[in-house]
Amino acid sequence: MAESLDVILVGAGHNALAAAVHVAAKGWKVGVFEQAPMAGGAVKTGEYTLPGFRHDWAAMNLSLFAGSAFFKQYGAELQGHGLEFVPVSRPFASAFPDGTWLGVSTDMAQTLARIGAESPADAKRWEELVAGFGAEAPHLFGLLGSRMNMYALASFMFKTIRAKGVGGTLDMGRFLLESPRRWLDRTFDSPKVRAMLGAWGMHLDFAPDVSGGALFPYLEGMAGQAFGMVLGRGGADTIIRAMVAMIRAKGGIVETGARVARIDHQGGKATGITLADGRRFTASRAVVAGVAPRALPKLTGGTEPGFDRAMADYAHAPGTMMIHIAASDLPDWAAGGALRDFAYVHLAPSLDQMARTYQQAQAGLLPDEPILVVGQPTGQDPTRAPAGKHVIWLQVRMAPGTIRGDAKGEIAATDWATAAEPFAERALDILERYAPGFRSKILARRIVTPAELEAENPNLVGGDQICGSHHLSQNFLFRPVRSHADGSTPIRNLFLTGAAVWPGAGTGAGSGFLLAQKLAGK
């Protein structure tokens, strides 16, 4: 006999868990079912190299979660269930081949000194941007936190025009359509300042020349200056463990190792789920699928042809390789020891190199010079490793999900099982150039290929950690597809959530919380 619940969530990514927290707080009977051995999706932490070394599997930066509307409402209760943050005053920097570096610190004088040494004009422009951020932030964050329907957009436009005037609103609209390169070129003189900020676009699939990407270098730069970065104490999974504990404390069910075989529906309405082990659960109010769009028709057996076709056609970004490293020490950066104090160090020396790397990955080629994001979390949070030791979170961008060749002509393999080791060596060679002697500090490493990322979490198609491109044709009203940016589907009471649904990727729990508010009220 089927067990009856109010709402069932398929998958336990952080968006699904945020939705579950909210409806459970409203008194709904909740069940969350995750096929993986642990909850969290791409937000998980484990000892992937040696005992005592805790590595974030994919997501590390929790700034969006800490600044989210969801955390504002539930933060105190989550902290009661063990959630702990580590504030970071030096969020990010970029190192360059000539031995120089630039970085952003919450200490304005430090940031200006570095930028000013490169370009006094850019330091002045940085001051102007920071001074204006307080006035711009409510509009930009208001848009990113808004429901994506015509009524909500009309309300947003009305408020923006009242505040900024028609001219100011049009300027903002132009900015939202700009590519990172266009905005950076017209804002800063120094190619290094442009590269330092442009690297953030690559996190969201915005190569320098992709329209719609200017927003992210701007926001990350300004938010890094104003607020720094937030990490989870002991690992990013602190948010997952706290949400699971909170759901269970409110009487909810969270099962892992529980694969959903199908989403049951009848008469155009979702009624529940059937697990692979044969158990059935009914849902009186909603079934929420925290899956990649391509997986939804497989679970439902089909909805409407047009919608199912759009789900199958949903575009994913290039993949990522992760290299988790247990180290005896942090890198000794050739550009200076101060870089050891930054949470992220980008090795992406120019906009041109970023554009080339992106195009190579899009063409299915292993890039000749991949972009590296070197995470140094134990510089901020020593609890992640044994005393005096460190973990390095090395993100290798971009990496094709399907390999068609090697842009450098050195790696013949076209399968990840064979190509992983030489491609990882290419990445480590780059790191060694910027931090000589680092290889001698490596105690153990774990390579995670795009193929393994997808095998471990089917939402990361081709190793795409953001679960879908954010290009303009697949963002805002079109994420994941027109008329369904609220997570609705053609089947009544069936909803989609996760990074594929507006407002998209990141750890801000936006799609899950917006959906939960729609279902159960604020």
Coordinates of C-alpha atoms in Angstrom, one line a residue:
M1 CA 0.0 0.0 0.0
A2 CA 1.3 3.4 -0.9
E3 CA 2.3 5.8 1.8
S4 CA 0.7 9.2 1.5
L5 CA 2.6 12.5 1.6
D6 CA 1.7 16.1 0.8
V7 CA 4.8 16.7 -1.4
I8 CA 7.4 14.5 -2.8
L9 CA 10.8 15.7 -4.0
V10 CA 12.8 13.6 -6.4
G11 CA 16.5 14.3 -5.8
A12 CA 18.1 16.0 -2.8
G13 CA 20.2 18.8 -4.4
H14 CA 20.3 22.0 -2.4
N15 CA 17.4 23.6 -4.3
A16 CA 15.1 20.6 -3.6
L17 CA 16.1 20.5 0.0
A18 CA 15.4 24.3 0.4
A19 CA 12.0 23.7 -1.1
A20 CA 11.4 20.8 1.4
V21 CA 12.5 23.0 4.3
H22 CA 10.0 25.7 3.5
V23 CA 7.0 23.4 2.9
A24 CA 7.9 21.3 6.0
A25 CA 8.0 24.6 8.0
K26 CA 4.4 25.2 6.7
G27 CA 3.3 21.9 8.2
W28 CA 3.3 19.8 5.0
K29 CA 4.2 16.2 5.2
V30 CA 7.4 15.9 3.1
G31 CA 9.3 13.1 1.5
V32 CA 12.7 13.5 -0.3
F33 CA 14.1 10.6 -2.3
E34 CA 17.7 10.7 -3.6
Q35 CA 19.3 7.9 -5.6
A36 CA 22.9 8.8 -4.5
P37 CA 24.3 7.5 -1.3
M38 CA 24.2 11.0 0.2
A39 CA 22.1 14.1 -0.2
G40 CA 23.4 17.3 -1.7
G41 CA 24.0 16.7 -5.4
A42 CA 27.0 18.8 -6.4
V43 CA 27.3 20.3 -2.9
K44 CA 29.0 17.5 -1.0
T45 CA 32.2 17.0 0.9
G46 CA 34.3 13.9 1.5
E47 CA 37.7 12.4 2.2
Y48 CA 38.5 11.8 -1.5
T49 CA 42.3 11.6 -1.1
L50 CA 43.5 10.7 2.4
P51 CA 41.9 10.3 5.8
G52 CA 41.3 13.7 7.5
F53 CA 41.4 15.7 4.2
R54 CA 37.9 17.0 3.5
H55 CA 37.4 18.1 -0.1
D56 CA 34.3 19.9 -1.7
W57 CA 33.3 17.6 -4.6
A58 CA 32.1 20.5 -6.8
A59 CA 30.7 23.6 -5.2
M60 CA 32.9 25.4 -2.7
N61 CA 31.7 29.0 -2.6
L62 CA 28.6 29.5 -0.4
S63 CA 28.3 33.3 -0.7
L64 CA 25.0 33.1 -2.7
F65 CA 23.5 30.8 0.0
A66 CA 24.6 33.1 2.8
G67 CA 23.1 36.1 1.0
S68 CA 19.9 34.4 -0.1
A69 CA 16.3 35.1 0.8
F70 CA 16.1 31.5 1.9
F71 CA 18.9 31.9 4.4
K72 CA 17.5 35.2 5.6
Q73 CA 14.3 33.3 6.6
Y74 CA 15.8 30.1 7.9
G75 CA 19.4 30.9 8.8
A76 CA 19.0 30.9 12.5
E77 CA 17.1 27.6 12.5
L78 CA 19.7 26.0 10.2
Q79 CA 22.5 27.2 12.4
G80 CA 20.7 25.5 15.3
H81 CA 21.1 22.3 13.2
G82 CA 24.8 22.7 12.9
L83 CA 25.3 25.1 9.9
E84 CA 28.6 27.1 10.2
F85 CA 30.1 29.6 7.9
V86 CA 33.6 30.9 7.5
P87 CA 33.8 34.5 6.3
V88 CA 36.6 35.2 3.9
S89 CA 38.0 38.7 3.5
R90 CA 40.2 37.9 0.5
P91 CA 37.8 36.2 -1.9
F92 CA 39.7 36.1 -5.2
A93 CA 42.8 37.0 -7.2
S94 CA 44.4 36.4 -10.5
A95 CA 48.1 35.5 -11.1
F96 CA 49.8 36.4 -14.4
P97 CA 52.7 34.9 -16.3
D98 CA 55.0 37.9 -15.7
G99 CA 55.0 37.3 -11.9
T100 CA 52.4 39.9 -11.0
W101 CA 48.9 39.5 -9.5
L102 CA 45.7 41.4 -8.8
G103 CA 43.2 40.6 -6.2
V104 CA 40.1 41.9 -4.5
S105 CA 40.0 42.2 -0.7
T106 CA 37.3 43.7 1.5
D107 CA 39.9 46.1 2.6
M108 CA 39.3 48.8 0.0
A109 CA 42.8 50.3 0.4
Q110 CA 44.4 46.9 -0.4
T111 CA 42.3 46.4 -3.5
L112 CA 43.0 50.0 -4.8
A113 CA 46.7 49.7 -4.1
R114 CA 47.0 46.6 -6.3
I115 CA 44.8 48.0 -9.1
G116 CA 46.4 51.4 -8.9
A117 CA 49.9 50.0 -9.3
E118 CA 48.6 48.6 -12.6
S119 CA 46.5 51.5 -13.7
P120 CA 45.7 54.7 -11.6
A121 CA 42.7 55.3 -14.0
D122 CA 41.3 51.8 -13.2
A123 CA 41.7 52.4 -9.5
K124 CA 39.6 55.5 -9.8
R125 CA 37.0 53.7 -11.9
W126 CA 36.9 50.9 -9.3
E127 CA 36.2 53.5 -6.6
E128 CA 33.4 54.9 -8.7
L129 CA 31.8 51.4 -9.3
V130 CA 32.0 50.6 -5.6
A131 CA 30.5 53.9 -4.6
G132 CA 27.6 53.3 -7.1
F133 CA 27.0 49.6 -6.2
G134 CA 24.6 50.4 -3.3
A135 CA 22.3 52.2 -5.7
E136 CA 22.6 49.5 -8.5
A137 CA 22.4 46.4 -6.3
P138 CA 18.7 46.6 -5.4
H139 CA 17.7 46.6 -9.1
L140 CA 20.1 43.8 -10.2
F141 CA 19.4 41.6 -7.2
G142 CA 15.8 42.4 -7.5
L143 CA 15.8 41.1 -11.0
L144 CA 17.7 38.0 -10.1
G145 CA 15.4 37.2 -7.2
S146 CA 12.2 38.0 -9.1
R147 CA 9.7 35.4 -10.3
M148 CA 10.1 35.1 -14.1
N149 CA 6.7 35.8 -15.4
M150 CA 5.2 38.8 -17.3
Y151 CA 3.4 40.2 -14.2
A152 CA 6.6 40.1 -12.1
L153 CA 8.7 41.6 -14.9
A154 CA 6.2 44.4 -15.5
S155 CA 6.2 45.2 -11.8
F156 CA 10.0 45.1 -11.8
M157 CA 10.2 47.4 -14.8
F158 CA 7.7 49.9 -13.3
K159 CA 9.8 50.1 -10.1
T160 CA 13.0 50.4 -12.0
I161 CA 11.7 53.2 -14.2
R162 CA 10.4 55.1 -11.2
A163 CA 13.8 54.8 -9.5
K164 CA 16.2 55.2 -12.5
G165 CA 14.1 57.0 -15.1
V166 CA 13.7 55.8 -18.7
G167 CA 17.3 56.6 -19.6
G168 CA 18.8 54.8 -16.6
T169 CA 16.6 51.8 -17.2
L170 CA 17.7 51.6 -20.8
D171 CA 21.3 51.8 -19.7
M172 CA 20.7 48.9 -17.4
G173 CA 19.0 46.9 -20.1
R174 CA 22.0 47.5 -22.4
F175 CA 24.4 46.4 -19.7
L176 CA 22.4 43.2 -19.2
L177 CA 22.8 42.4 -22.9
E178 CA 26.5 43.1 -23.1
S179 CA 29.3 40.6 -23.3
P180 CA 32.0 40.5 -20.6
R181 CA 34.6 41.8 -23.0
R182 CA 32.5 44.7 -24.2
W183 CA 31.8 45.9 -20.7
L184 CA 35.3 45.3 -19.4
D185 CA 36.9 47.0 -22.5
R186 CA 34.9 50.2 -22.0
T187 CA 35.3 50.2 -18.3
F188 CA 39.0 49.4 -17.6
D189 CA 42.3 50.2 -19.3
S190 CA 44.4 47.4 -17.9
P191 CA 44.2 43.9 -19.7
K192 CA 45.0 42.4 -16.3
V193 CA 42.1 44.0 -14.5
R194 CA 39.8 42.9 -17.3
A195 CA 41.2 39.3 -17.0
M196 CA 40.8 39.3 -13.2
L197 CA 37.1 40.1 -13.5
G198 CA 36.4 38.3 -16.8
A199 CA 37.4 35.0 -15.2
W200 CA 34.1 35.1 -13.3
G201 CA 32.1 34.9 -16.5
M202 CA 33.6 31.5 -17.2
H203 CA 32.1 30.1 -14.0
L204 CA 28.6 30.7 -15.6
D205 CA 29.4 29.7 -19.2
F206 CA 30.0 33.3 -20.3
A207 CA 33.2 33.4 -22.4
P208 CA 34.4 37.0 -23.0
D209 CA 32.4 37.4 -26.2
V210 CA 29.1 35.9 -25.2
S211 CA 26.2 38.4 -24.9
G212 CA 24.5 38.6 -21.6
G213 CA 27.6 37.9 -19.5
A214 CA 28.8 41.3 -18.3
L215 CA 26.6 41.1 -15.2
F216 CA 28.6 38.4 -13.6
P217 CA 32.1 39.9 -13.6
Y218 CA 30.5 43.1 -12.3
L219 CA 28.5 41.4 -9.5
E220 CA 31.3 39.1 -8.4
G221 CA 33.8 42.0 -8.3
M222 CA 31.5 44.3 -6.4
A223 CA 30.2 41.6 -4.0
G224 CA 33.7 40.4 -3.4
Q225 CA 34.7 44.0 -2.5
A226 CA 31.7 44.6 -0.3
F227 CA 31.2 41.2 1.4
G228 CA 34.1 38.9 0.6
M229 CA 33.3 35.3 0.3
V230 CA 31.6 32.7 2.5
L231 CA 32.8 29.1 2.9
G232 CA 31.3 26.3 4.9
R233 CA 33.2 25.3 8.1
G234 CA 34.5 21.8 7.5
G235 CA 33.1 21.8 4.0
A236 CA 30.3 23.0 1.8
D237 CA 28.1 20.1 2.9
T238 CA 27.4 22.0 6.2
I239 CA 24.4 23.5 4.4
I240 CA 23.2 20.1 3.3
R241 CA 23.6 18.4 6.7
A242 CA 21.7 21.3 8.3
M243 CA 18.8 21.2 5.9
V244 CA 18.4 17.4 6.1
A245 CA 18.4 17.6 9.9
M246 CA 15.8 20.4 9.8
I247 CA 13.5 18.5 7.5
R248 CA 13.7 15.4 9.6
A249 CA 13.1 17.5 12.8
K250 CA 9.9 18.6 11.3
G251 CA 8.8 15.1 10.6
G252 CA 9.9 14.9 7.0
I253 CA 11.5 11.9 5.2
V254 CA 14.9 12.1 3.6
E255 CA 16.0 8.8 2.0
T256 CA 19.2 8.3 0.1
G257 CA 20.1 5.3 -2.1
A258 CA 16.4 5.5 -3.2
R259 CA 16.2 5.6 -7.0
V260 CA 12.9 6.8 -8.4
A261 CA 11.8 4.6 -11.2
R262 CA 9.0 6.8 -12.4
I263 CA 6.8 9.7 -11.6
D264 CA 3.2 8.5 -11.5
H265 CA 0.4 10.6 -13.0
Q266 CA -3.1 10.1 -14.1
G267 CA -5.6 12.3 -16.0
G268 CA -2.9 15.0 -16.5
K269 CA -2.1 15.2 -12.8
A270 CA 0.9 14.0 -10.8
T271 CA -0.1 11.5 -8.1
G272 CA 3.2 10.3 -6.7
I273 CA 6.3 8.2 -7.4
T274 CA 7.3 4.5 -7.7
L275 CA 10.8 3.6 -6.4
A276 CA 13.1 1.1 -8.1
D277 CA 12.5 -1.3 -5.2
G278 CA 8.8 -1.3 -5.9
R279 CA 7.6 1.0 -3.0
R280 CA 5.1 3.7 -3.9
F281 CA 4.4 7.0 -2.4
T282 CA 1.5 9.3 -3.2
A283 CA 1.5 13.1 -3.1
S284 CA -1.7 15.0 -2.5
R285 CA -0.2 18.5 -3.3
A286 CA 2.9 18.3 -5.5
V287 CA 5.7 16.2 -6.9
V288 CA 8.9 18.2 -7.4
A289 CA 11.6 16.8 -9.7
G290 CA 15.1 18.1 -8.9
V291 CA 16.5 16.7 -12.1
A292 CA 18.1 17.9 -15.3
P293 CA 15.5 18.7 -18.0
R294 CA 16.5 15.7 -20.2
A295 CA 15.7 13.3 -17.4
L296 CA 12.1 14.5 -16.8
P297 CA 10.4 12.8 -19.8
K298 CA 12.2 9.6 -18.9
L299 CA 10.6 9.7 -15.4
T300 CA 7.1 10.7 -16.6
G301 CA 7.0 8.6 -19.7
G302 CA 6.2 11.8 -21.6
T303 CA 4.1 14.9 -21.1
E304 CA 3.4 17.1 -24.2
P305 CA 5.5 16.6 -27.4
G306 CA 6.6 20.2 -27.6
F307 CA 7.6 20.4 -23.9
D308 CA 9.4 17.0 -24.0
R309 CA 11.2 18.1 -27.1
A310 CA 12.3 21.3 -25.4
M311 CA 13.5 19.2 -22.4
A312 CA 15.6 17.0 -24.7
D313 CA 17.0 20.0 -26.6
Y314 CA 18.1 21.8 -23.4
A315 CA 21.7 23.0 -23.9
H316 CA 24.4 22.2 -21.4
A317 CA 27.6 24.2 -20.9
P318 CA 31.1 22.6 -21.4
G319 CA 32.3 20.3 -18.7
T320 CA 34.7 20.7 -15.8
M321 CA 37.5 18.4 -14.5
M322 CA 38.1 18.5 -10.7
I323 CA 41.5 17.6 -9.2
H324 CA 41.3 17.2 -5.4
I325 CA 44.7 17.5 -3.8
A326 CA 46.0 16.7 -0.3
A327 CA 49.0 18.8 0.2
S328 CA 51.8 19.3 2.7
D329 CA 51.5 23.1 2.2
L330 CA 49.8 25.8 0.2
P331 CA 51.4 26.8 -3.2
D332 CA 54.4 29.1 -3.0
W333 CA 53.2 31.5 -5.6
A334 CA 55.8 33.1 -7.8
A335 CA 53.8 36.3 -7.8
G336 CA 54.1 36.6 -4.0
G337 CA 53.1 35.0 -0.8
A338 CA 50.1 37.2 -0.3
L339 CA 48.3 35.0 -2.8
R340 CA 48.2 32.2 -0.2
D341 CA 45.6 34.3 1.6
F342 CA 43.0 34.2 -1.1
A343 CA 40.2 31.6 -1.3
Y344 CA 40.3 31.5 -5.1
V345 CA 43.3 32.2 -7.4
H346 CA 42.3 32.2 -11.1
L347 CA 44.9 31.2 -13.7
A348 CA 43.3 32.8 -16.7
P349 CA 45.8 35.4 -17.9
S350 CA 43.8 37.2 -20.6
L351 CA 40.4 37.5 -22.2
D352 CA 41.8 36.2 -25.5
Q353 CA 43.1 33.0 -23.8
M354 CA 39.7 32.5 -22.1
A355 CA 37.9 32.9 -25.4
R356 CA 40.2 30.5 -27.1
T357 CA 39.9 27.9 -24.4
Y358 CA 36.1 28.1 -24.5
Q359 CA 35.9 27.7 -28.2
Q360 CA 38.2 24.7 -28.1
A361 CA 36.0 23.0 -25.5
Q362 CA 32.9 23.8 -27.4
A363 CA 34.5 22.1 -30.4
G364 CA 35.1 19.0 -28.3
L365 CA 38.8 19.6 -28.0
L366 CA 40.9 19.3 -24.9
P367 CA 42.1 22.9 -24.5
D368 CA 45.8 23.6 -24.9
E369 CA 45.7 25.9 -21.9
P370 CA 42.7 25.2 -19.7
I371 CA 41.5 27.8 -17.2
L372 CA 42.3 26.9 -13.6
V373 CA 40.5 27.9 -10.5
V374 CA 42.8 27.1 -7.5
G375 CA 40.7 26.9 -4.3
Q376 CA 42.7 27.2 -1.1
P377 CA 40.0 26.6 1.5
T378 CA 42.3 25.5 4.3
G379 CA 44.0 28.9 4.2
Q380 CA 40.7 30.1 5.6
D381 CA 39.3 27.0 7.3
P382 CA 42.0 24.7 8.8
T383 CA 39.4 22.2 10.0
R384 CA 39.3 20.6 6.6
A385 CA 42.8 19.0 6.9
P386 CA 45.1 17.5 9.6
A387 CA 47.1 20.1 11.5
G388 CA 49.6 21.9 9.2
K389 CA 48.3 20.2 6.0
H390 CA 46.0 21.5 3.3
V391 CA 43.5 20.7 0.6
I392 CA 43.6 22.2 -2.8
W393 CA 40.4 22.4 -4.8
L394 CA 41.5 22.6 -8.4
Q395 CA 38.8 23.2 -11.0
V396 CA 39.9 22.8 -14.6
R397 CA 37.7 24.8 -17.0
M398 CA 36.8 24.1 -19.8
A399 CA 36.7 20.4 -20.5
P400 CA 34.5 18.8 -23.2
G401 CA 32.0 16.3 -22.1
T402 CA 32.7 14.3 -25.3
I403 CA 36.4 14.4 -26.5
R404 CA 36.9 14.8 -30.3
G405 CA 40.6 15.7 -30.1
D406 CA 43.3 17.7 -28.4
A407 CA 44.0 21.3 -29.3
K408 CA 47.6 20.8 -28.4
G409 CA 48.0 17.7 -30.5
E410 CA 49.6 15.7 -27.6
I411 CA 46.7 13.5 -26.2
A412 CA 45.5 10.9 -28.7
A413 CA 42.8 9.4 -26.4
T414 CA 39.2 10.4 -27.0
D415 CA 37.7 8.7 -23.9
W416 CA 38.0 10.2 -20.4
A417 CA 39.2 7.0 -18.8
T418 CA 42.4 7.3 -20.9
A419 CA 42.6 11.1 -21.3
A420 CA 42.2 12.0 -17.7
E421 CA 45.7 11.5 -16.5
P422 CA 47.5 13.4 -19.3
F423 CA 45.0 16.2 -19.2
A424 CA 45.4 16.5 -15.4
E425 CA 49.1 16.6 -15.9
R426 CA 48.6 19.5 -18.4
A427 CA 46.7 21.4 -15.7
L428 CA 49.3 20.6 -13.0
D429 CA 52.0 21.8 -15.4
I430 CA 50.3 25.2 -15.6
L431 CA 49.9 25.4 -11.8
E432 CA 53.6 24.4 -11.4
R433 CA 54.6 27.4 -13.7
Y434 CA 52.8 29.8 -11.4
A435 CA 53.8 28.1 -8.2
P436 CA 57.1 26.3 -8.7
G437 CA 57.7 23.3 -6.5
F438 CA 54.0 22.6 -5.8
R439 CA 54.2 19.1 -7.2
S440 CA 56.6 18.2 -4.4
K441 CA 53.9 19.2 -1.9
I442 CA 51.3 16.8 -3.3
L443 CA 50.6 14.0 -0.8
A444 CA 47.7 12.5 -2.8
R445 CA 45.3 13.5 -5.6
R446 CA 42.0 12.4 -7.0
I447 CA 41.0 13.3 -10.6
V448 CA 37.3 13.6 -11.3
T449 CA 36.5 13.7 -15.0
P450 CA 33.4 15.2 -16.6
A451 CA 32.3 11.7 -17.3
E452 CA 32.6 10.8 -13.6
L453 CA 30.8 13.9 -12.5
E454 CA 27.8 12.9 -14.7
A455 CA 28.0 9.2 -13.7
E456 CA 27.9 10.3 -10.0
N457 CA 25.2 12.9 -10.5
P458 CA 23.2 12.7 -13.8
N459 CA 22.2 16.3 -13.5
L460 CA 25.8 17.3 -14.4
V461 CA 25.4 16.3 -18.1
G462 CA 28.8 16.1 -19.7
G463 CA 30.4 17.4 -16.5
D464 CA 28.4 20.6 -16.7
Q465 CA 28.5 21.9 -13.1
I466 CA 25.9 24.6 -13.7
C467 CA 23.2 22.3 -15.2
G468 CA 22.8 24.3 -18.4
S469 CA 24.1 27.2 -20.3
H470 CA 23.0 30.7 -19.1
H471 CA 23.1 32.2 -22.6
L472 CA 20.3 34.7 -23.3
S473 CA 18.3 32.1 -25.3
Q474 CA 18.2 29.9 -22.2
N475 CA 17.9 32.4 -19.3
F476 CA 15.4 34.7 -17.7
L477 CA 11.9 33.8 -19.2
F478 CA 13.5 31.0 -21.2
R479 CA 15.1 28.9 -18.3
P480 CA 14.5 26.1 -18.9
V481 CA 12.0 26.9 -21.6
R482 CA 9.4 29.6 -22.4
S483 CA 6.3 29.6 -20.1
H484 CA 7.9 27.3 -17.6
A485 CA 10.5 29.5 -15.8
D486 CA 8.5 29.0 -12.6
G487 CA 9.2 25.2 -12.7
S488 CA 5.7 24.3 -13.9
T489 CA 5.2 21.4 -16.4
P490 CA 2.3 20.4 -18.6
I491 CA 1.4 17.8 -15.9
R492 CA -0.6 19.5 -13.0
N493 CA 1.1 19.3 -9.6
L494 CA 4.4 18.3 -11.2
F495 CA 7.2 20.8 -11.0
L496 CA 10.9 21.0 -11.9
T497 CA 13.5 22.6 -9.7
G498 CA 17.3 23.0 -9.6
A499 CA 19.9 25.0 -11.5
A500 CA 18.1 24.4 -14.8
V501 CA 15.2 26.5 -13.6
W502 CA 15.3 30.3 -13.1
P503 CA 17.3 31.9 -11.5
G504 CA 19.8 29.2 -12.4
A505 CA 23.1 28.0 -11.1
G506 CA 24.9 28.8 -7.9
T507 CA 24.3 27.9 -4.3
G508 CA 21.6 30.5 -3.7
A509 CA 18.7 28.0 -3.5
G510 CA 16.7 30.5 -5.7
S511 CA 14.6 28.1 -7.8
G512 CA 13.8 25.8 -4.9
F513 CA 12.7 28.6 -2.5
L514 CA 10.7 30.5 -5.2
L515 CA 8.8 27.3 -6.0
A516 CA 8.2 26.4 -2.4
Q517 CA 6.8 29.9 -1.8
K518 CA 4.5 29.5 -4.8
L519 CA 3.3 26.1 -3.4
A520 CA 2.9 26.9 0.3
G521 CA 3.1 30.7 0.5
K522 CA 5.7 32.9 2.1

